[in-house]
PDB file of C-alpha atoms in Angstrom:
ATOM      1  CA  MET I  49      -7.159 -17.224  13.081  1.00 45.00           C
ATOM      2  CA  THR I  50      -9.974 -14.505  13.582  1.00 47.00           C
ATOM      3  CA  ALA I  51     -13.659 -16.069  13.732  1.00 46.00           C
ATOM      4  CA  GLU I  52     -14.158 -14.358  10.207  1.00 45.00           C
ATOM      5  CA  ALA I  53     -11.569 -16.254   8.783  1.00 45.00           C
ATOM      6  CA  GLN I  54     -12.736 -19.606  10.545  1.00 46.00           C
ATOM      7  CA  LYS I  55     -16.088 -18.586   9.013  1.00 46.00           C
ATOM      8  CA  ALA I  56     -14.772 -18.263   5.709  1.00 42.00           C
ATOM      9  CA  THR I  57     -12.831 -21.350   5.898  1.00 44.00           C
ATOM     10  CA  ALA I  58     -15.597 -23.429   7.029  1.00 41.00           C
ATOM     11  CA  ASN I  59     -17.863 -22.316   3.982  1.00 46.00           C
ATOM     12  CA  PRO I  60     -15.995 -22.985   0.834  1.00 44.00           C
ATOM     13  CA  ILE I  61     -17.315 -21.187  -2.394  1.00 46.00           C
ATOM     14  CA  GLN I  62     -20.133 -22.541  -4.319  1.00 53.00           C
ATOM     15  CA  LEU I  63     -19.564 -21.005  -7.800  1.00 51.00           C
ATOM     16  CA  ARG I  64     -23.021 -21.998  -8.967  1.00 57.00           C
ATOM     17  CA  THR I  65     -24.703 -19.704  -6.425  1.00 59.00           C
ATOM     18  CA  TYR I  66     -22.869 -16.779  -7.836  1.00 61.00           C
ATOM     19  CA  LEU I  67     -22.428 -17.291 -11.293  1.00 65.00           C
ATOM     20  CA  THR I  68     -25.937 -16.067 -12.387  1.00 73.00           C
ATOM     21  CA  PRO I  69     -26.538 -14.841 -15.769  1.00 75.00           C
ATOM     22  CA  ALA I  70     -26.873 -11.340 -14.421  1.00 74.00           C
ATOM     23  CA  ASN I  71     -23.610 -11.598 -12.221  1.00 77.00           C
ATOM     24  CA  LEU I  72     -21.965 -13.007 -15.218  1.00 82.00           C
ATOM     25  CA  ALA I  73     -22.590 -10.035 -17.331  1.00 85.00           C
ATOM     26  CA  LEU I  74     -21.720  -7.560 -14.759  1.00 85.00           C
ATOM     27  CA  ILE I  75     -18.315  -9.732 -14.500  1.00 87.00           C
ATOM     28  CA  VAL I  76     -17.758  -9.494 -18.155  1.00 89.00           C
ATOM     29  CA  GLY I  77     -18.282  -5.758 -18.371  1.00 90.00           C
ATOM     30  CA  PHE I  78     -16.295  -4.848 -15.363  1.00 93.00           C
ATOM     31  CA  ALA I  79     -13.531  -7.085 -16.880  1.00 93.00           C
ATOM     32  CA  ALA I  80     -13.598  -5.108 -19.910  1.00 93.00           C
ATOM     33  CA  LEU I  81     -12.726  -2.422 -17.940  1.00 94.00           C
ATOM     34  CA  ALA I  82     -10.350  -3.707 -15.879  1.00 95.00           C
ATOM     35  CA  VAL I  83      -8.064  -5.478 -18.155  1.00 95.00           C
ATOM     36  CA  PRO I  84      -6.789  -2.233 -20.043  1.00 95.00           C
ATOM     37  CA  THR I  85      -6.238  -0.641 -16.589  1.00 96.00           C
ATOM     38  CA  ILE I  86      -4.460  -3.477 -14.974  1.00 96.00           C
ATOM     39  CA  ILE I  87      -2.171  -3.558 -18.051  1.00 95.00           C
ATOM     40  CA  GLY I  88      -1.616   0.325 -17.783  1.00 95.00           C
ATOM     41  CA  LEU I  89      -0.566  -0.166 -13.935  1.00 94.00           C
ATOM     42  CA  GLY I  90       1.465  -2.776 -14.605  1.00 93.00           C
ATOM     43  CA  GLN I  91       3.501  -0.775 -17.432  1.00 92.00           C
ATOM     44  CA  GLN I  92       3.299   2.583 -15.847  1.00 90.00           C
ATOM     45  CA  VAL I  93       3.355   2.090 -11.962  1.00 89.00           C
ATOM     46  CA  TRP I  94       4.367  -1.461 -10.752  1.00 89.00           C
ATOM     47  CA  THR I  95       7.639  -1.329 -12.682  1.00 84.00           C
ATOM     48  CA  THR I  96       8.537   1.360 -10.117  1.00 78.00           C
ATOM     49  CA  GLU I  97       9.519   1.236  -6.468  1.00 71.00           C
ATOM     50  CA  LEU I  98       6.382   3.272  -5.836  1.00 73.00           C
ATOM     51  CA  GLY I  99       3.800   0.719  -7.230  1.00 80.00           C
ATOM     52  CA  ALA I 100       6.069  -2.338  -6.523  1.00 79.00           C
ATOM     53  CA  HIS I 101       3.203  -3.706  -4.127  1.00 83.00           C
ATOM     54  CA  GLY I 102       0.523  -3.422  -6.279  1.00 89.00           C
ATOM     55  CA  PRO I 103       0.367  -7.058  -7.754  1.00 91.00           C
ATOM     56  CA  ILE I 104       0.577  -8.366  -4.324  1.00 88.00           C
ATOM     57  CA  VAL I 105      -2.422  -6.002  -3.103  1.00 91.00           C
ATOM     58  CA  LEU I 106      -4.417  -7.126  -6.286  1.00 93.00           C
ATOM     59  CA  ALA I 107      -3.836 -10.666  -5.743  1.00 93.00           C
ATOM     60  CA  VAL I 108      -4.273 -10.715  -1.731  1.00 91.00           C
ATOM     61  CA  GLY I 109      -7.369  -8.265  -2.037  1.00 92.00           C
ATOM     62  CA  ALA I 110      -8.887 -10.396  -4.444  1.00 93.00           C
ATOM     63  CA  TRP I 111      -8.761 -13.471  -2.392  1.00 92.00           C
ATOM     64  CA  LEU I 112      -9.990 -11.516   0.671  1.00 91.00           C
ATOM     65  CA  LEU I 113     -12.919 -10.038  -1.302  1.00 92.00           C
ATOM     66  CA  VAL I 114     -13.920 -13.574  -2.555  1.00 89.00           C
ATOM     67  CA  ARG I 115     -13.373 -14.976   1.007  1.00 89.00           C
ATOM     68  CA  GLY I 116     -15.537 -12.068   2.392  1.00 89.00           C
ATOM     69  CA  VAL I 117     -18.415 -12.389  -0.109  1.00 88.00           C
ATOM     70  CA  THR I 118     -18.801 -15.923   0.921  1.00 87.00           C
ATOM     71  CA  ALA I 119     -18.635 -15.370   4.711  1.00 87.00           C
ATOM     72  CA  ALA I 120     -21.431 -12.504   4.404  1.00 88.00           C
ATOM     73  CA  LYS I 121     -23.602 -14.239   2.213  1.00 86.00           C
ATOM     74  CA  PRO I 122     -26.215 -14.345   4.891  1.00 89.00           C
ATOM     75  CA  GLN I 123     -26.034 -10.621   5.142  1.00 91.00           C
ATOM     76  CA  PHE I 124     -26.969  -9.865   1.487  1.00 90.00           C
ATOM     77  CA  ALA I 125     -29.702  -7.235   1.387  1.00 90.00           C
ATOM     78  CA  PRO I 126     -31.312  -5.385  -1.636  1.00 89.00           C
ATOM     79  CA  SER I 127     -29.384  -2.365  -2.474  1.00 90.00           C
ATOM     80  CA  SER I 128     -30.624   1.243  -3.614  1.00 93.00           C
ATOM     81  CA  LEU I 129     -30.613   1.575  -7.617  1.00 93.00           C
ATOM     82  CA  VAL I 130     -30.391   5.354  -7.207  1.00 95.00           C
ATOM     83  CA  LEU I 131     -26.910   4.859  -5.176  1.00 94.00           C
ATOM     84  CA  THR I 132     -25.923   2.122  -7.523  1.00 95.00           C
ATOM     85  CA  LEU I 133     -26.404   4.556 -10.664  1.00 95.00           C
ATOM     86  CA  VAL I 134     -24.823   7.651  -9.126  1.00 96.00           C
ATOM     87  CA  GLY I 135     -21.914   5.675  -8.096  1.00 95.00           C
ATOM     88  CA  LEU I 136     -21.335   3.913 -11.398  1.00 95.00           C
ATOM     89  CA  MET I 137     -22.015   7.177 -13.369  1.00 97.00           C
ATOM     90  CA  ALA I 138     -19.336   9.117 -11.364  1.00 97.00           C
ATOM     91  CA  SER I 139     -17.025   6.684 -11.521  1.00 97.00           C
ATOM     92  CA  LEU I 140     -17.367   5.879 -15.118  1.00 96.00           C
ATOM     93  CA  ALA I 141     -16.722   9.373 -15.972  1.00 97.00           C
ATOM     94  CA  LEU I 142     -13.794   9.539 -13.852  1.00 96.00           C
ATOM     95  CA  TYR I 143     -12.603   6.357 -15.745  1.00 97.00           C
ATOM     96  CA  ILE I 144     -13.194   7.679 -19.071  1.00 96.00           C
ATOM     97  CA  PHE I 145     -11.473  11.127 -18.230  1.00 96.00           C
ATOM     98  CA  GLY I 146      -8.204   9.310 -16.742  1.00 95.00           C
ATOM     99  CA  ARG I 147      -8.463   6.655 -19.821  1.00 94.00           C
ATOM    100  CA  ALA I 148      -8.757   9.847 -22.453  1.00 94.00           C
ATOM    101  CA  PHE I 149      -5.864  11.865 -20.955  1.00 93.00           C
ATOM    102  CA  ASP I 150      -3.721   8.941 -20.072  1.00 91.00           C
ATOM    103  CA  PHE I 151      -4.163   9.861 -15.989  1.00 94.00           C
ATOM    104  CA  MET I 152      -3.573   6.705 -14.211  1.00 95.00           C
ATOM    105  CA  THR I 153      -4.826   8.104 -10.983  1.00 95.00           C
ATOM    106  CA  PHE I 154      -7.958   9.047 -12.143  1.00 96.00           C
ATOM    107  CA  GLU I 155      -8.514   5.825 -14.521  1.00 96.00           C
ATOM    108  CA  ALA I 156      -7.721   3.404 -11.490  1.00 96.00           C
ATOM    109  CA  ALA I 157      -9.881   5.391  -9.219  1.00 97.00           C
ATOM    110  CA  GLY I 158     -12.840   5.276 -11.659  1.00 97.00           C
ATOM    111  CA  LEU I 159     -12.261   1.539 -12.089  1.00 97.00           C
ATOM    112  CA  TYR I 160     -12.138   1.062  -8.431  1.00 97.00           C
ATOM    113  CA  GLY I 161     -15.339   3.327  -8.010  1.00 96.00           C
ATOM    114  CA  ALA I 162     -17.331   0.990 -10.468  1.00 96.00           C
ATOM    115  CA  GLY I 163     -16.464  -1.739  -8.847  1.00 95.00           C
ATOM    116  CA  VAL I 164     -17.310  -1.150  -5.537  1.00 96.00           C
ATOM    117  CA  SER I 165     -20.813   0.089  -6.908  1.00 95.00           C
ATOM    118  CA  LEU I 166     -21.341  -3.113  -8.891  1.00 94.00           C
ATOM    119  CA  LEU I 167     -20.428  -5.021  -5.569  1.00 94.00           C
ATOM    120  CA  TYR I 168     -22.885  -2.960  -3.577  1.00 95.00           C
ATOM    121  CA  SER I 169     -25.521  -3.560  -6.025  1.00 92.00           C
ATOM    122  CA  ARG I 170     -25.269  -7.380  -5.767  1.00 90.00           C
ATOM    123  CA  VAL I 171     -24.643  -7.485  -1.776  1.00 91.00           C
ATOM    124  CA  GLY I 172     -26.276  -4.518  -0.358  1.00 93.00           C
ATOM    125  CA  LEU I 173     -25.007  -2.028   2.529  1.00 93.00           C
ATOM    126  CA  ARG I 174     -25.054  -4.670   5.236  1.00 92.00           C
ATOM    127  CA  ALA I 175     -22.723  -6.846   3.674  1.00 93.00           C
ATOM    128  CA  MET I 176     -20.520  -3.871   2.242  1.00 94.00           C
ATOM    129  CA  ARG I 177     -19.870  -2.955   5.985  1.00 90.00           C
ATOM    130  CA  THR I 178     -18.661  -6.482   6.382  1.00 89.00           C
ATOM    131  CA  LEU I 179     -16.443  -6.284   3.442  1.00 91.00           C
ATOM    132  CA  TRP I 180     -14.938  -3.030   4.499  1.00 89.00           C
ATOM    133  CA  PHE I 181     -11.163  -4.445   4.945  1.00 89.00           C
ATOM    134  CA  PRO I 182     -11.002  -6.203   1.360  1.00 91.00           C
ATOM    135  CA  VAL I 183     -12.697  -3.108  -0.264  1.00 94.00           C
ATOM    136  CA  GLY I 184     -10.571  -0.686   1.353  1.00 91.00           C
ATOM    137  CA  TYR I 185      -7.458  -2.672   0.952  1.00 91.00           C
ATOM    138  CA  LEU I 186      -8.033  -2.720  -2.852  1.00 94.00           C
ATOM    139  CA  ALA I 187      -7.832   1.042  -2.819  1.00 94.00           C
ATOM    140  CA  PHE I 188      -4.062   0.640  -2.313  1.00 92.00           C
ATOM    141  CA  LEU I 189      -4.027  -0.222  -6.234  1.00 93.00           C
ATOM    142  CA  ILE I 190      -4.861   3.611  -6.943  1.00 94.00           C
ATOM    143  CA  PRO I 191      -1.410   5.326  -7.696  1.00 91.00           C
ATOM    144  CA  PRO I 192      -1.349   8.902  -5.859  1.00 88.00           C
ATOM    145  CA  PRO I 193      -0.760  11.903  -8.087  1.00 87.00           C
ATOM    146  CA  HIS I 194       2.512  12.663  -8.940  1.00 78.00           C
ATOM    147  CA  TRP I 195       2.075  16.323  -7.480  1.00 79.00           C
ATOM    148  CA  VAL I 196       0.801  14.763  -4.262  1.00 77.00           C
ATOM    149  CA  MET I 197       4.023  12.610  -3.821  1.00 75.00           C
ATOM    150  CA  ASP I 198       6.040  15.734  -4.540  1.00 72.00           C
ATOM    151  CA  GLN I 199       4.491  17.605  -1.656  1.00 76.00           C
ATOM    152  CA  PHE I 200       5.296  14.841   0.680  1.00 74.00           C
ATOM    153  CA  THR I 201       8.839  13.776  -0.649  1.00 74.00           C
ATOM    154  CA  ALA I 202      10.477  17.066  -0.931  1.00 74.00           C
ATOM    155  CA  PRO I 203      10.718  17.835   2.701  1.00 80.00           C
ATOM    156  CA  LEU I 204      11.196  14.099   3.633  1.00 80.00           C
ATOM    157  CA  LYS I 205      14.317  14.155   1.299  1.00 78.00           C
ATOM    158  CA  GLN I 206      15.476  17.145   2.812  1.00 81.00           C
ATOM    159  CA  PHE I 207      15.380  15.530   6.258  1.00 85.00           C
ATOM    160  CA  VAL I 208      16.619  12.040   5.525  1.00 83.00           C
ATOM    161  CA  SER I 209      19.875  13.616   3.740  1.00 83.00           C
ATOM    162  CA  TRP I 210      20.632  15.969   6.741  1.00 87.00           C
ATOM    163  CA  ALA I 211      20.161  12.992   9.287  1.00 89.00           C
ATOM    164  CA  ALA I 212      22.448  10.675   7.163  1.00 87.00           C
ATOM    165  CA  MET I 213      24.859  13.413   6.844  1.00 86.00           C
ATOM    166  CA  SER I 214      24.900  14.278  10.624  1.00 89.00           C
ATOM    167  CA  ILE I 215      25.352  10.726  11.589  1.00 92.00           C
ATOM    168  CA  LEU I 216      27.942   9.938   9.508  1.00 90.00           C
ATOM    169  CA  SER I 217      29.707  13.315  10.190  1.00 89.00           C
ATOM    170  CA  ALA I 218      29.769  12.515  14.009  1.00 90.00           C
ATOM    171  CA  VAL I 219      31.807   9.313  13.317  1.00 88.00           C
ATOM    172  CA  GLY I 220      34.350  10.947  11.425  1.00 86.00           C
ATOM    173  CA  ILE I 221      33.163  10.159   7.504  1.00 88.00           C
ATOM    174  CA  PRO I 222      34.068  13.521   5.304  1.00 88.00           C
ATOM    175  CA  VAL I 223      30.251  14.128   4.376  1.00 88.00           C
ATOM    176  CA  SER I 224      28.263  17.202   3.617  1.00 85.00           C
ATOM    177  CA  HIS I 225      25.214  18.216   1.774  1.00 78.00           C
ATOM    178  CA  GLU I 226      23.568  21.233   0.108  1.00 79.00           C
ATOM    179  CA  GLY I 227      19.563  20.154  -0.194  1.00 72.00           C
ATOM    180  CA  VAL I 228      19.323  16.721  -1.311  1.00 71.00           C
ATOM    181  CA  THR I 229      22.745  16.579  -2.754  1.00 81.00           C
ATOM    182  CA  ILE I 230      25.201  14.973  -0.741  1.00 83.00           C
ATOM    183  CA  TYR I 231      29.062  14.996  -1.004  1.00 84.00           C
ATOM    184  CA  VAL I 232      31.445  12.209   0.231  1.00 84.00           C
ATOM    185  CA  GLY I 233      35.126  12.439  -0.402  1.00 77.00           C
ATOM    186  CA  SER I 234      35.088  13.293  -4.097  1.00 78.00           C
ATOM    187  CA  TYR I 235      31.721  11.675  -4.996  1.00 80.00           C
ATOM    188  CA  ARG I 236      28.408  13.660  -5.260  1.00 80.00           C
ATOM    189  CA  LEU I 237      25.077  11.584  -4.680  1.00 78.00           C
ATOM    190  CA  LEU I 238      21.522  12.931  -5.170  1.00 72.00           C
ATOM    191  CA  VAL I 239      18.730  11.625  -2.904  1.00 70.00           C
ATOM    192  CA  GLU I 240      15.919  10.603  -5.110  1.00 64.00           C
ATOM    193  CA  ASP I 241      12.132  10.008  -4.376  1.00 52.00           C
ATOM    194  CA  ALA I 242      12.812   6.369  -3.668  1.00 53.00           C
ATOM    195  CA  CYS I 243      15.020   7.551  -0.820  1.00 57.00           C
ATOM    196  CA  SER I 244      12.625   9.836   0.828  1.00 53.00           C
ATOM    197  CA  GLY I 245      10.762   7.022   2.688  1.00 55.00           C
ATOM    198  CA  MET I 246       7.544   7.455   0.761  1.00 64.00           C
ATOM    199  CA  ASN I 247       7.699   4.585  -1.495  1.00 65.00           C
ATOM    200  CA  SER I 248       8.453   2.110   1.222  1.00 69.00           C
ATOM    201  CA  LEU I 249       5.890   3.737   3.394  1.00 76.00           C
ATOM    202  CA  ILE I 250       2.999   2.830   1.272  1.00 80.00           C
ATOM    203  CA  GLY I 251       4.196  -0.603   1.119  1.00 80.00           C
ATOM    204  CA  LEU I 252       4.574  -1.087   4.881  1.00 81.00           C
ATOM    205  CA  ILE I 253       1.109   0.482   5.558  1.00 83.00           C
ATOM    206  CA  ALA I 254      -0.048  -2.232   2.962  1.00 85.00           C
ATOM    207  CA  VAL I 255       1.481  -5.212   4.770  1.00 82.00           C
ATOM    208  CA  SER I 256       0.819  -3.880   8.209  1.00 82.00           C
ATOM    209  CA  LEU I 257      -2.854  -3.469   7.678  1.00 83.00           C
ATOM    210  CA  LEU I 258      -2.813  -7.100   6.075  1.00 86.00           C
ATOM    211  CA  TYR I 259      -1.000  -8.236   9.078  1.00 82.00           C
ATOM    212  CA  ILE I 260      -3.525  -6.812  11.394  1.00 80.00           C
ATOM    213  CA  TYR I 261      -6.657  -7.889   9.902  1.00 82.00           C
ATOM    214  CA  LEU I 262      -5.357 -11.779   9.361  1.00 80.00           C
ATOM    215  CA  LEU I 263      -3.429 -12.266  12.218  1.00 75.00           C
ATOM    216  CA  ARG I 264      -4.747  -9.887  14.897  1.00 69.00           C
ATOM    217  CA  GLY I 265      -8.354  -8.918  14.363  1.00 65.00           C
ATOM    218  CA  SER I 266      -7.802  -5.957  15.798  1.00 56.00           C
ATOM    219  CA  LYS I 267      -9.868  -2.955  16.675  1.00 66.00           C
ATOM    220  CA  ALA I 268      -9.765   0.274  14.557  1.00 71.00           C
ATOM    221  CA  ARG I 269      -7.953   2.350  17.120  1.00 78.00           C
ATOM    222  CA  TYR I 270      -5.206  -0.268  17.578  1.00 79.00           C
ATOM    223  CA  ALA I 271      -4.985  -0.666  13.649  1.00 78.00           C
ATOM    224  CA  ALA I 272      -4.416   3.233  13.439  1.00 82.00           C
ATOM    225  CA  ILE I 273      -1.747   3.187  16.365  1.00 85.00           C
ATOM    226  CA  LEU I 274       0.117   0.440  14.525  1.00 83.00           C
ATOM    227  CA  THR I 275      -0.051   1.936  11.211  1.00 83.00           C
ATOM    228  CA  ALA I 276       1.121   5.440  12.521  1.00 86.00           C
ATOM    229  CA  THR I 277       4.131   3.616  13.654  1.00 87.00           C
ATOM    230  CA  THR I 278       5.044   2.724  10.094  1.00 85.00           C
ATOM    231  CA  ILE I 279       5.887   6.342   9.342  1.00 83.00           C
ATOM    232  CA  PRO I 280       8.989   6.968  11.621  1.00 87.00           C
ATOM    233  CA  ILE I 281      10.014   3.235  10.866  1.00 86.00           C
ATOM    234  CA  ALA I 282       9.966   4.057   7.103  1.00 82.00           C
ATOM    235  CA  ILE I 283      11.843   7.203   7.551  1.00 84.00           C
ATOM    236  CA  LEU I 284      14.261   5.708   9.837  1.00 85.00           C
ATOM    237  CA  GLY I 285      14.628   2.780   7.317  1.00 82.00           C
ATOM    238  CA  ASN I 286      15.590   5.066   4.590  1.00 81.00           C
ATOM    239  CA  ILE I 287      18.247   7.206   6.490  1.00 86.00           C
ATOM    240  CA  ILE I 288      19.989   3.721   7.168  1.00 85.00           C
ATOM    241  CA  ARG I 289      19.594   3.197   3.378  1.00 81.00           C
ATOM    242  CA  ILE I 290      21.361   6.499   2.586  1.00 83.00           C
ATOM    243  CA  MET I 291      23.951   5.857   5.219  1.00 87.00           C
ATOM    244  CA  THR I 292      24.500   2.412   3.588  1.00 83.00           C
ATOM    245  CA  LEU I 293      24.866   3.890  -0.090  1.00 82.00           C
ATOM    246  CA  ILE I 294      27.061   6.880   1.224  1.00 85.00           C
ATOM    247  CA  LEU I 295      29.591   4.138   3.128  1.00 86.00           C
ATOM    248  CA  LEU I 296      29.469   2.099   0.167  1.00 81.00           C
ATOM    249  CA  THR I 297      30.219   5.159  -2.106  1.00 83.00           C
ATOM    250  CA  PHE I 298      32.905   6.266   0.180  1.00 82.00           C
ATOM    251  CA  PHE I 299      34.854   2.778   0.679  1.00 83.00           C
ATOM    252  CA  GLY I 300      34.183   1.101  -2.564  1.00 77.00           C
ATOM    253  CA  GLY I 301      33.559   3.648  -5.214  1.00 76.00           C
ATOM    254  CA  ASP I 302      30.214   4.929  -7.333  1.00 70.00           C
ATOM    255  CA  GLU I 303      30.165   1.681  -9.350  1.00 68.00           C
ATOM    256  CA  LEU I 304      29.716  -0.552  -6.132  1.00 64.00           C
ATOM    257  CA  ALA I 305      27.245   1.609  -4.568  1.00 62.00           C
ATOM    258  CA  GLN I 306      25.023   2.341  -7.755  1.00 67.00           C
ATOM    259  CA  GLY I 307      25.178  -1.305  -8.906  1.00 64.00           C
ATOM    260  CA  PHE I 308      23.507  -4.509  -7.748  1.00 53.00           C
ATOM    261  CA  LEU I 309      24.236  -3.541  -4.014  1.00 58.00           C
ATOM    262  CA  HIS I 310      21.932  -0.495  -4.667  1.00 60.00           C
ATOM    263  CA  GLU I 311      18.810  -2.526  -5.143  1.00 62.00           C
ATOM    264  CA  THR I 312      20.005  -5.116  -2.404  1.00 68.00           C
ATOM    265  CA  ALA I 313      20.135  -2.337  -0.044  1.00 66.00           C
ATOM    266  CA  GLY I 314      16.685  -1.406  -0.638  1.00 65.00           C
ATOM    267  CA  LEU I 315      15.257  -4.936  -0.263  1.00 70.00           C
ATOM    268  CA  PHE I 316      17.266  -5.446   2.637  1.00 75.00           C
ATOM    269  CA  LEU I 317      16.287  -2.669   4.425  1.00 73.00           C
ATOM    270  CA  PHE I 318      12.528  -2.822   3.718  1.00 76.00           C
ATOM    271  CA  ALA I 319      12.825  -6.303   5.443  1.00 81.00           C
ATOM    272  CA  ILE I 320      14.190  -4.600   8.496  1.00 81.00           C
ATOM    273  CA  ASP I 321      11.204  -2.355   8.384  1.00 81.00           C
ATOM    274  CA  LEU I 322       8.956  -5.299   8.348  1.00 83.00           C
ATOM    275  CA  ILE I 323      10.571  -6.694  11.457  1.00 86.00           C
ATOM    276  CA  LEU I 324      10.438  -3.223  13.190  1.00 86.00           C
ATOM    277  CA  VAL I 325       6.722  -3.108  12.343  1.00 86.00           C
ATOM    278  CA  PHE I 326       6.063  -6.572  13.950  1.00 86.00           C
ATOM    279  CA  LEU I 327       8.155  -5.807  16.836  1.00 89.00           C
ATOM    280  CA  ALA I 328       6.082  -2.621  17.389  1.00 87.00           C
ATOM    281  CA  ASP I 329       3.149  -4.928  17.306  1.00 85.00           C
ATOM    282  CA  GLN I 330       4.402  -6.892  19.992  1.00 85.00           C
ATOM    283  CA  VAL I 331       5.270  -3.722  22.224  1.00 87.00           C
ATOM    284  CA  LEU I 332       1.803  -2.226  21.739  1.00 84.00           C
ATOM    285  CA  ALA I 333      -0.216  -5.422  22.381  1.00 80.00           C
ATOM    286  CA  ARG I 334       1.656  -5.480  25.734  1.00 82.00           C
ATOM    287  CA  SER I 335       1.591  -2.038  26.816  1.00 84.00           C
ATOM    288  CA  LEU I 336      -1.821  -0.332  25.439  1.00 78.00           C
ATOM    289  CA  PRO I 337      -4.783  -0.325  27.733  1.00 77.00           C
ATOM    290  CA  LYS I 338      -7.023  -3.505  27.549  1.00 73.00           C
ATOM    291  CA  SER I 339      -9.701  -1.424  25.602  1.00 69.00           C
ATOM    292  CA  TRP I 340      -7.240  -0.511  22.817  1.00 69.00           C
ATOM    293  CA  LYS I 341      -5.689  -4.097  22.355  1.00 64.00           C
ATOM    294  CA  PRO I 342      -6.230  -6.336  19.593  1.00 64.00           C
ATOM    295  CA  ALA I 343      -8.949  -9.007  20.200  1.00 61.00           C
TER     296      ALA I 343
END
């Protein structure tokens, strides 16, 4: 356990210290903005594979933030009213725009910005530096725009389709592909966005950062290196996922591959990806120069 975690554990929250009339007013006002957005995220984003990590990020991020605020209380300092107002005005404008035009990315980003501005107004800049991880971790709740995801998933889908087809062809499976369409036997499979690797990549990064923060207390350079390893791991996992579905289709038929086993394969391979991330952590912790290793 890191020194920060021990400090937080040794200083339990005294709610009476925080629930002042001013803080209660801010909490109620922020909740009025947050509840509709969270409901919208639950309906539009968290039910998809891309946003499945959302509820976990919200729960864990809120816990880390409450714990961190308790530990950072000695560092509380006056904040700048100008910075607070600028942050709130910009965030609320973004929130209103996203809410009015049903643009969930802008709505969630505006809510996040408003929350950060309000937190800064109560704790000051010095404490905000201490709270950098829980504040940054909650940014995973902002869903990326679809056009951004399309820019990344299109070439990745092409690559994982080619890689899966090449490996299976080398062992005698009658498979070919045209773009993101794979032909195996008499069946035709379309590689969807979920199989590109981007969806699992976001979840892997979120889990990896949490793992580093809680168990490693690592330096920023080490965190960046381990996070970077999740990219090839996520791509490799989805190549294996596509190969698995191709084999299920070839030997068991389309109904078997697209039924229960389709989702089971995704969950199983995500678990494998996590294990590979943890193994990469062990290798890096032993092989990197001392100045780069975790504390």
